[in-house]
PDB file of N, CA, C and O in Angstrom:
ATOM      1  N   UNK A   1     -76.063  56.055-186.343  1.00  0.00           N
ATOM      2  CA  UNK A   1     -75.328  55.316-187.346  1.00  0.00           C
ATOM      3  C   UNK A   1     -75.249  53.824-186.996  1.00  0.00           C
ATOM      4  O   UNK A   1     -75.102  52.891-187.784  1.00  0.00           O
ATOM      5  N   UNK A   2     -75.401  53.770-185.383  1.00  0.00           N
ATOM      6  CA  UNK A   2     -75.496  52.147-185.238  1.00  0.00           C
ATOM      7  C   UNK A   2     -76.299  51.596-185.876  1.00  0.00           C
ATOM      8  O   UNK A   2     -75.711  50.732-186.526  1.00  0.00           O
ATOM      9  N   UNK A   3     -77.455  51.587-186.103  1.00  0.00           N
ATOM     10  CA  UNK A   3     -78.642  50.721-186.927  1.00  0.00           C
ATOM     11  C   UNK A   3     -78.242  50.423-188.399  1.00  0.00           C
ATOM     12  O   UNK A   3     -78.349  49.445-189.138  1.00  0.00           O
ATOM     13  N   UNK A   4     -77.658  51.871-188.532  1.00  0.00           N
ATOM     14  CA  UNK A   4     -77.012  51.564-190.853  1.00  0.00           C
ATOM     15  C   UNK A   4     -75.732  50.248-190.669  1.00  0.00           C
ATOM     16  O   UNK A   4     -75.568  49.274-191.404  1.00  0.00           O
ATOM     17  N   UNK A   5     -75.054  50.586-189.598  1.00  0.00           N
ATOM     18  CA  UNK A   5     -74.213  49.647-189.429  1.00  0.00           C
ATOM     19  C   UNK A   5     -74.691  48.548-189.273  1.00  0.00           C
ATOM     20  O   UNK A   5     -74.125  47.737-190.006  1.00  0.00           O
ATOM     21  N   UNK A   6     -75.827  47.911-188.388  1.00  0.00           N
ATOM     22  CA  UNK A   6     -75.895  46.593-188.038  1.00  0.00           C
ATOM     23  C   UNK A   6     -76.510  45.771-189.182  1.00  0.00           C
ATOM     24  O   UNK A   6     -76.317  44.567-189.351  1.00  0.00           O
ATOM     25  N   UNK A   7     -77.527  46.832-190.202  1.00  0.00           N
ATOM     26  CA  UNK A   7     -78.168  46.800-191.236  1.00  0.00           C
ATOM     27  C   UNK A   7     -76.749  45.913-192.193  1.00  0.00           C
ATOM     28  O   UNK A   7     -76.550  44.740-192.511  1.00  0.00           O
ATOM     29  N   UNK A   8     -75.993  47.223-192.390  1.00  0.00           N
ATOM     30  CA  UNK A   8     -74.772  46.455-193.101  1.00  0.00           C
ATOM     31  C   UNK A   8     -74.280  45.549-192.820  1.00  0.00           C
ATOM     32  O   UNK A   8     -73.485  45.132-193.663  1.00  0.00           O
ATOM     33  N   UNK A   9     -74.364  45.082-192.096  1.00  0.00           N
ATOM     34  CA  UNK A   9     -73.842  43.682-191.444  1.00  0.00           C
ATOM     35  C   UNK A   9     -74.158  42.514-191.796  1.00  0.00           C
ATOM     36  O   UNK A   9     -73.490  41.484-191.883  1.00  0.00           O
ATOM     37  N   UNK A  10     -76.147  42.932-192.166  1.00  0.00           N
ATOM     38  CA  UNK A  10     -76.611  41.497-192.460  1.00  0.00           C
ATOM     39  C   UNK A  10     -77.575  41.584-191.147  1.00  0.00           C
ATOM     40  O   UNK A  10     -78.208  40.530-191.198  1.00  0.00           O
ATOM     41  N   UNK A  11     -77.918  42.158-190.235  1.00  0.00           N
ATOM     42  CA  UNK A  11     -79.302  41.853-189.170  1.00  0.00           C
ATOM     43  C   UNK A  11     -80.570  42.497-189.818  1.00  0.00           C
ATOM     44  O   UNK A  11     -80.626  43.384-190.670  1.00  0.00           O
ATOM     45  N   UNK A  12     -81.359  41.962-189.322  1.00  0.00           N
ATOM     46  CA  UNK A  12     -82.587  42.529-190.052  1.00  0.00           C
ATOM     47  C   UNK A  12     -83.072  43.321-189.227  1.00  0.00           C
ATOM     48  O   UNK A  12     -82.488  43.538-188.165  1.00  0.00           O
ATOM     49  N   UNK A  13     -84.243  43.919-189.545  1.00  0.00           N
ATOM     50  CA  UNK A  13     -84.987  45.166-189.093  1.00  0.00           C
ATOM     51  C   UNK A  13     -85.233  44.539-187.297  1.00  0.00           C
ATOM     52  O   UNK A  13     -84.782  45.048-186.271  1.00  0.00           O
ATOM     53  N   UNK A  14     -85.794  43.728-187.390  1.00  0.00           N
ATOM     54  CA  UNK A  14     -86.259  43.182-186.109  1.00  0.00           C
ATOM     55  C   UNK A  14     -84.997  42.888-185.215  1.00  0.00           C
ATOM     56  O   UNK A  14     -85.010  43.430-184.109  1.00  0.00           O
ATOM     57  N   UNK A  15     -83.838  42.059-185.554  1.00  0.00           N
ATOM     58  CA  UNK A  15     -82.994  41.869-184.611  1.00  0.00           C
ATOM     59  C   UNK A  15     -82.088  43.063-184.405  1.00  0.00           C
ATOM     60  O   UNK A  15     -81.368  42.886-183.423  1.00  0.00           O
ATOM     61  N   UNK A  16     -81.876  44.301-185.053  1.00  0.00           N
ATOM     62  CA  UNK A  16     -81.809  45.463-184.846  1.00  0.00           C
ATOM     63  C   UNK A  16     -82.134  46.036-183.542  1.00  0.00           C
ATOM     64  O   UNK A  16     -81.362  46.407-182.658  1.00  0.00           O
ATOM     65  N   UNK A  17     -83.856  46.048-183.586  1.00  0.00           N
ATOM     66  CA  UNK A  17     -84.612  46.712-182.649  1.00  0.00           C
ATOM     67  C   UNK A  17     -84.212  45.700-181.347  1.00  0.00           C
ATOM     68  O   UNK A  17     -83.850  46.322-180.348  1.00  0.00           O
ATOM     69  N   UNK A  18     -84.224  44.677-181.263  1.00  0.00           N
ATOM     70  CA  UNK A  18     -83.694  43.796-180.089  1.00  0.00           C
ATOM     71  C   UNK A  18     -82.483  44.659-180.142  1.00  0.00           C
ATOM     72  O   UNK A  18     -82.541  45.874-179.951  1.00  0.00           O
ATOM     73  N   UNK A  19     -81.338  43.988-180.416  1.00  0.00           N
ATOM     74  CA  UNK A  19     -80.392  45.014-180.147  1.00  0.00           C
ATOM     75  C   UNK A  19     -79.953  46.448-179.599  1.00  0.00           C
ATOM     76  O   UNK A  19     -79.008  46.771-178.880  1.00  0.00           O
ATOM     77  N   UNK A  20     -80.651  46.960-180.005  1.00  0.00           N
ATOM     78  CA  UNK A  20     -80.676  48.563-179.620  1.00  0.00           C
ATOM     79  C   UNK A  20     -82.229  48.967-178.840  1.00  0.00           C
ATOM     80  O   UNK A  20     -82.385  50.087-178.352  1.00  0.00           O
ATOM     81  N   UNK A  21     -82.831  48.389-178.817  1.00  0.00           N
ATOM     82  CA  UNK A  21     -83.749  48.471-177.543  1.00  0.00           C
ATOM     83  C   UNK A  21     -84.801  49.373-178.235  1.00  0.00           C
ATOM     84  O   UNK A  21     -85.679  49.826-177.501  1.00  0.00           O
ATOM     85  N   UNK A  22     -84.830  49.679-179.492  1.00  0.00           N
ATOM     86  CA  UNK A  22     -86.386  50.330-180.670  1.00  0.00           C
ATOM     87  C   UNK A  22     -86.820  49.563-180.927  1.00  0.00           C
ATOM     88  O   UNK A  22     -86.491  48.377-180.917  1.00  0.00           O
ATOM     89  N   UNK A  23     -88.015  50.277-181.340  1.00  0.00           N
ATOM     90  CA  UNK A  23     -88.903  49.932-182.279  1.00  0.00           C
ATOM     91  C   UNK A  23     -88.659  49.182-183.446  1.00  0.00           C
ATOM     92  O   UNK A  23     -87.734  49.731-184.044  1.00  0.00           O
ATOM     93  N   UNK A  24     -89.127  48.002-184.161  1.00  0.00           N
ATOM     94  CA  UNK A  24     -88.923  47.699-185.783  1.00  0.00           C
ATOM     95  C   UNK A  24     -89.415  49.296-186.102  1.00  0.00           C
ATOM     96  O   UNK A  24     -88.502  49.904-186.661  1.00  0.00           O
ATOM     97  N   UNK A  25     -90.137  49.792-185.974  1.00  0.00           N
ATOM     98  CA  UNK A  25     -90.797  51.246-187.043  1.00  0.00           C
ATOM     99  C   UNK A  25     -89.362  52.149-187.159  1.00  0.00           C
ATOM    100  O   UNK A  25     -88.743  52.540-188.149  1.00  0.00           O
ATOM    101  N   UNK A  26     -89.114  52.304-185.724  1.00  0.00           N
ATOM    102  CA  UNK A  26     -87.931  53.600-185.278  1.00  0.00           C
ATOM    103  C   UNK A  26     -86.830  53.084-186.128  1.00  0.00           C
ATOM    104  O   UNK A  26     -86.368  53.986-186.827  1.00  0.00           O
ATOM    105  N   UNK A  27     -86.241  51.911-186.309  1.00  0.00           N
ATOM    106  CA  UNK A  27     -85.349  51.484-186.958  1.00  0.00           C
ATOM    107  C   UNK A  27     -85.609  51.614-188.672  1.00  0.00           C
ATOM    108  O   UNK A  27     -84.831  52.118-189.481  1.00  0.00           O
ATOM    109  N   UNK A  28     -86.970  50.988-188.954  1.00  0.00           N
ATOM    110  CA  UNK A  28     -86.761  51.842-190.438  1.00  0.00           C
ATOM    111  C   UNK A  28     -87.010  52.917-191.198  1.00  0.00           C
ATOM    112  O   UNK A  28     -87.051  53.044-192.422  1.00  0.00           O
ATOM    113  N   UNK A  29     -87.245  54.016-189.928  1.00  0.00           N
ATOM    114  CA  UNK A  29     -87.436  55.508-190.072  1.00  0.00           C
ATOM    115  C   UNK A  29     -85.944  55.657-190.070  1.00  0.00           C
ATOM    116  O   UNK A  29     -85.700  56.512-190.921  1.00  0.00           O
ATOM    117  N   UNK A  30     -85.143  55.357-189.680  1.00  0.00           N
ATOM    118  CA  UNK A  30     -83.830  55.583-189.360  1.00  0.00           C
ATOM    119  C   UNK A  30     -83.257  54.714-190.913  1.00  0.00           C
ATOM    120  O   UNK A  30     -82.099  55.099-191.073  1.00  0.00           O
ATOM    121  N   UNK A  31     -83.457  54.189-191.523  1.00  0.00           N
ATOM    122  CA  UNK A  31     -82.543  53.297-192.724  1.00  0.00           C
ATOM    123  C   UNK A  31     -83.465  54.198-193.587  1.00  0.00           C
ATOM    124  O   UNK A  31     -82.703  55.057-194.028  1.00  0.00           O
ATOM    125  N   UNK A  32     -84.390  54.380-193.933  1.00  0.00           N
ATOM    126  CA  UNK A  32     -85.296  55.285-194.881  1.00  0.00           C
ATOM    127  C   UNK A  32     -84.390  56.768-194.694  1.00  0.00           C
ATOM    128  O   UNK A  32     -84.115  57.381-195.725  1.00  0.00           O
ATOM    129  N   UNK A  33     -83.997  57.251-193.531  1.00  0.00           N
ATOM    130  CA  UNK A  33     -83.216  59.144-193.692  1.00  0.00           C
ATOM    131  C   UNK A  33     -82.103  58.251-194.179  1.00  0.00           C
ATOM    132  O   UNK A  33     -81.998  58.501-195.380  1.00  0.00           O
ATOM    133  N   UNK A  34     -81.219  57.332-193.840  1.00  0.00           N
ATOM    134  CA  UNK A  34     -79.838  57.132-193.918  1.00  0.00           C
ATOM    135  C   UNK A  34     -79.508  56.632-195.771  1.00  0.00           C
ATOM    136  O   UNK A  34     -78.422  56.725-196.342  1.00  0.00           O
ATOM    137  N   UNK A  35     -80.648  56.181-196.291  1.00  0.00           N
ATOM    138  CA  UNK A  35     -80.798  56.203-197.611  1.00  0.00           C
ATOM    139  C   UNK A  35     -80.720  57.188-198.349  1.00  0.00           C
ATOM    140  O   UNK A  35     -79.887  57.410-199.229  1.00  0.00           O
ATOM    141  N   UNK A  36     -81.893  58.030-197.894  1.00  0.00           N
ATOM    142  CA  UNK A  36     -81.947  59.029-198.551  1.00  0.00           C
ATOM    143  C   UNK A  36     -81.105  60.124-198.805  1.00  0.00           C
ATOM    144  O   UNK A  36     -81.161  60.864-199.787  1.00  0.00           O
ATOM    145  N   UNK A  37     -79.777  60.227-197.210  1.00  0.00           N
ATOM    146  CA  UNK A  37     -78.818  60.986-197.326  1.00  0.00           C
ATOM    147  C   UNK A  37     -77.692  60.862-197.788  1.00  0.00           C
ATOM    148  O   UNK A  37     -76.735  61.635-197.841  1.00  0.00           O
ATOM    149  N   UNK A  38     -77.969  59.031-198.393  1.00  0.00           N
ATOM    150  CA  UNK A  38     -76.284  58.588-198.889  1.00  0.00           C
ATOM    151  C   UNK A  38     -76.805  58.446-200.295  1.00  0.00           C
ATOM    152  O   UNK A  38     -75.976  58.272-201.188  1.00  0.00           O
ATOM    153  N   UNK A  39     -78.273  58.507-200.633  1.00  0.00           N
ATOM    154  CA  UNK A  39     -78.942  58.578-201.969  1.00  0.00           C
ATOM    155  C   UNK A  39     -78.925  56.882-202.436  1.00  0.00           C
ATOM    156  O   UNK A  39     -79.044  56.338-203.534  1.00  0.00           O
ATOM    157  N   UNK A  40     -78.771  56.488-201.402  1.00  0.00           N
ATOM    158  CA  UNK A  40     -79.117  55.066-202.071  1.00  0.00           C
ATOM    159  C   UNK A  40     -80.889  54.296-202.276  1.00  0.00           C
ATOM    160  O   UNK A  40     -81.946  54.362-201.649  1.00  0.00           O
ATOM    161  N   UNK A  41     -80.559  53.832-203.105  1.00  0.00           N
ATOM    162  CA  UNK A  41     -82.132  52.689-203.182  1.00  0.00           C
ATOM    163  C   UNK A  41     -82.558  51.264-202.677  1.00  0.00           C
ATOM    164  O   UNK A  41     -83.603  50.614-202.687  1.00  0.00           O
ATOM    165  N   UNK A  42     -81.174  51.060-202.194  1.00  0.00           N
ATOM    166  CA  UNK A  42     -81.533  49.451-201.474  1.00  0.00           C
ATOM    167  C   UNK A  42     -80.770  49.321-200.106  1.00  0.00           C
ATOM    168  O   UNK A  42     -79.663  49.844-199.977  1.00  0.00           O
ATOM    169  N   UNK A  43     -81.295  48.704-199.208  1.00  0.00           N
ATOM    170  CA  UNK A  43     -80.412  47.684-198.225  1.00  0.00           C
ATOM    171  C   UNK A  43     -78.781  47.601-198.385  1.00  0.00           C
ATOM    172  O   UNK A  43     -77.815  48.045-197.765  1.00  0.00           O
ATOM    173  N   UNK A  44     -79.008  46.744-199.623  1.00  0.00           N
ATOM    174  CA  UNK A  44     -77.973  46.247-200.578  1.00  0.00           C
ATOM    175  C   UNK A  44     -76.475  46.706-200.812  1.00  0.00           C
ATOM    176  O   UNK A  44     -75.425  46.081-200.964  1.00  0.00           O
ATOM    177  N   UNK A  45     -76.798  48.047-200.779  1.00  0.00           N
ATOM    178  CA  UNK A  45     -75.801  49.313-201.154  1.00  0.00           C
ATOM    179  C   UNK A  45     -75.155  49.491-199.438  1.00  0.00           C
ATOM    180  O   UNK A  45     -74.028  49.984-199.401  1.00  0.00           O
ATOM    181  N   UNK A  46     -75.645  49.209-198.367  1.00  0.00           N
ATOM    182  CA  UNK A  46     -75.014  50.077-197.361  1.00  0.00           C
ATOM    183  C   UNK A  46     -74.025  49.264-197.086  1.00  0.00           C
ATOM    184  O   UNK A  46     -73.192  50.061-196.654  1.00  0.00           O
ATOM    185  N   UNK A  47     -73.403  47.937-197.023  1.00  0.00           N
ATOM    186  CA  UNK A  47     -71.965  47.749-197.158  1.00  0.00           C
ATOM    187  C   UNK A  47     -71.083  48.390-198.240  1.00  0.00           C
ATOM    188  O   UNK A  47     -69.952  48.778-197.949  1.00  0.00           O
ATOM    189  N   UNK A  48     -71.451  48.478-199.161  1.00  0.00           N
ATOM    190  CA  UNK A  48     -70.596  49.425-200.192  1.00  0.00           C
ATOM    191  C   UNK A  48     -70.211  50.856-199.460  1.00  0.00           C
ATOM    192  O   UNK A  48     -69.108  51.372-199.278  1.00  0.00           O
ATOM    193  N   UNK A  49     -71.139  51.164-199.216  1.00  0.00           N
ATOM    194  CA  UNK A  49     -71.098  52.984-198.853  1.00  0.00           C
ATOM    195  C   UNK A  49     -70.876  53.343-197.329  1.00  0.00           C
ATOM    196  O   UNK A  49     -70.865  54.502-196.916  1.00  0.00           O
ATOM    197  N   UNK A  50     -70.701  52.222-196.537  1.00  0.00           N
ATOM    198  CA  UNK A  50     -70.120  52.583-195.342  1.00  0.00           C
ATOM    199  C   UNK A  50     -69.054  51.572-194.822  1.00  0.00           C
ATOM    200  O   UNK A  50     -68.898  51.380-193.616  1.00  0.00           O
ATOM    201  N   UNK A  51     -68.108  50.740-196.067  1.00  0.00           N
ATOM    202  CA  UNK A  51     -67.002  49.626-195.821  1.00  0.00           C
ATOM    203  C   UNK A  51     -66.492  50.465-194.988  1.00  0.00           C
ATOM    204  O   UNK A  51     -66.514  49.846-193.925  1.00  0.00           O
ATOM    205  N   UNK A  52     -65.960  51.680-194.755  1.00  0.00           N
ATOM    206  CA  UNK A  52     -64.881  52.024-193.890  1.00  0.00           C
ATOM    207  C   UNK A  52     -65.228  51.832-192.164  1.00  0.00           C
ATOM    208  O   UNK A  52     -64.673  51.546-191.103  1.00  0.00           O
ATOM    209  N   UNK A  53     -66.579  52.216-192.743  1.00  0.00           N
ATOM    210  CA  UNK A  53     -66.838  52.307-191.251  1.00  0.00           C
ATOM    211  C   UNK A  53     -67.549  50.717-190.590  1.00  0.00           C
ATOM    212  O   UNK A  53     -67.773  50.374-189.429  1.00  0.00           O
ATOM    213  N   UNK A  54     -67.711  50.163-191.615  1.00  0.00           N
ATOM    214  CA  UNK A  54     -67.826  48.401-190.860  1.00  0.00           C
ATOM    215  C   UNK A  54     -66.774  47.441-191.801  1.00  0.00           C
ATOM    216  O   UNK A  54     -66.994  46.308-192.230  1.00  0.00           O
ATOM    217  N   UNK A  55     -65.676  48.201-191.955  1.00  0.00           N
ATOM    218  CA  UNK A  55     -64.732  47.036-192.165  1.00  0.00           C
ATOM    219  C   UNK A  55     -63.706  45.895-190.740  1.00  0.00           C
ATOM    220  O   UNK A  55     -63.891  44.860-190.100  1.00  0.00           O
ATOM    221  N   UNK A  56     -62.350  47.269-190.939  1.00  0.00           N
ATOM    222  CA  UNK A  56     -61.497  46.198-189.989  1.00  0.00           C
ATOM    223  C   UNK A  56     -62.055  46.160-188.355  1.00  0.00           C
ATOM    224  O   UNK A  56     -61.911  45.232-187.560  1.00  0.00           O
ATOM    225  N   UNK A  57     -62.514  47.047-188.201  1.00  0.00           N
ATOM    226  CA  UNK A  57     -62.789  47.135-186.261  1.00  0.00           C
ATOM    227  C   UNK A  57     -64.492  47.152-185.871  1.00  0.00           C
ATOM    228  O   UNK A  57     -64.715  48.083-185.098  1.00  0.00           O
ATOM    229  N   UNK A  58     -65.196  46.705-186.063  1.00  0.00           N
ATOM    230  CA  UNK A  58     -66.639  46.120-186.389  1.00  0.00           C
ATOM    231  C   UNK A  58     -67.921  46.736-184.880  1.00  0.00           C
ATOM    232  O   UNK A  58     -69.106  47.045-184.754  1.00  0.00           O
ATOM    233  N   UNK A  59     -66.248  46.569-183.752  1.00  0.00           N
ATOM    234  CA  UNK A  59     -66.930  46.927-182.642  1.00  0.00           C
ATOM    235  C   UNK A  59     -66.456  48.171-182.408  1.00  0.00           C
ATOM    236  O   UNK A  59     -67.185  48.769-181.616  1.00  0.00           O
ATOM    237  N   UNK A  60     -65.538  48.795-182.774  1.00  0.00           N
ATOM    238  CA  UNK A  60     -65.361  50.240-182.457  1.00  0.00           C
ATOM    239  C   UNK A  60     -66.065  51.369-182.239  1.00  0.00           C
ATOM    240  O   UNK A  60     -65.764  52.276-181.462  1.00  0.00           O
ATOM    241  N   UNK A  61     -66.944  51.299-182.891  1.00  0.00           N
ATOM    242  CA  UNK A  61     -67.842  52.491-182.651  1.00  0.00           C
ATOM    243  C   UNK A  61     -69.128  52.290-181.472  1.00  0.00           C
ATOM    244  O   UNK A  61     -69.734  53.198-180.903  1.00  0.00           O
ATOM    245  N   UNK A  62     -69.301  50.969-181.328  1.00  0.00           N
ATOM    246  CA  UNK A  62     -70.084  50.485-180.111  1.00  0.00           C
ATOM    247  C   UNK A  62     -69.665  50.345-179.063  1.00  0.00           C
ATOM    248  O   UNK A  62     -70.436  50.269-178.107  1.00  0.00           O
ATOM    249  N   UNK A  63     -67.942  50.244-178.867  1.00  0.00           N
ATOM    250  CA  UNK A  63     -67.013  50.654-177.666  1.00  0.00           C
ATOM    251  C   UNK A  63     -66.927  51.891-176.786  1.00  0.00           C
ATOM    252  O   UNK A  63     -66.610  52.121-175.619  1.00  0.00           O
ATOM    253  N   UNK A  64     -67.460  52.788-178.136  1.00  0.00           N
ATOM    254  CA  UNK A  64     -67.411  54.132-177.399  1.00  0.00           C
ATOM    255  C   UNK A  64     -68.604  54.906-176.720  1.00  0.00           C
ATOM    256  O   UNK A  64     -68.509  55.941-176.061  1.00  0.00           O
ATOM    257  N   UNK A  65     -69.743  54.195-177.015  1.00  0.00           N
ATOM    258  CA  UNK A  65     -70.697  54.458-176.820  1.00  0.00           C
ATOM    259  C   UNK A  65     -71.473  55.412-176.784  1.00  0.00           C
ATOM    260  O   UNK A  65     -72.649  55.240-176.461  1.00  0.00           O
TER     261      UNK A  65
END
């Protein structure tokens, strides 16, 4: 879920894979399932469909590791 998150954020495919230490490919094999399972068609949509989980605490889920 980290990658849909950072996606939502606004990083792109590439500073992603810096980030998390993948592939650009591995990262948009990973936004291509996470689309398809929230049924969305764009980028665009994943702040809408995961505000809760990248609203108030941004680093929380990367705290826990």
């Amino acid at each position: 879920m980290r990658v849909a998150e950072l996606a939502a954020k606004g990083h792109t495919n590439r500073e992603i894979s810096g980030l998390l230490y993948i592939t650009v490919s591995t990262v948009e094999q990973h936004l291509t399932r996470v689309y398809r399972k929230l049924g969305m068609r764009s980028r665009a949509d994943l702040p809408h469909r995961l505000s809760p989980r990248t609203g108030a605490a941004p680093r929380a889920f990367e705290a826990r590791g």
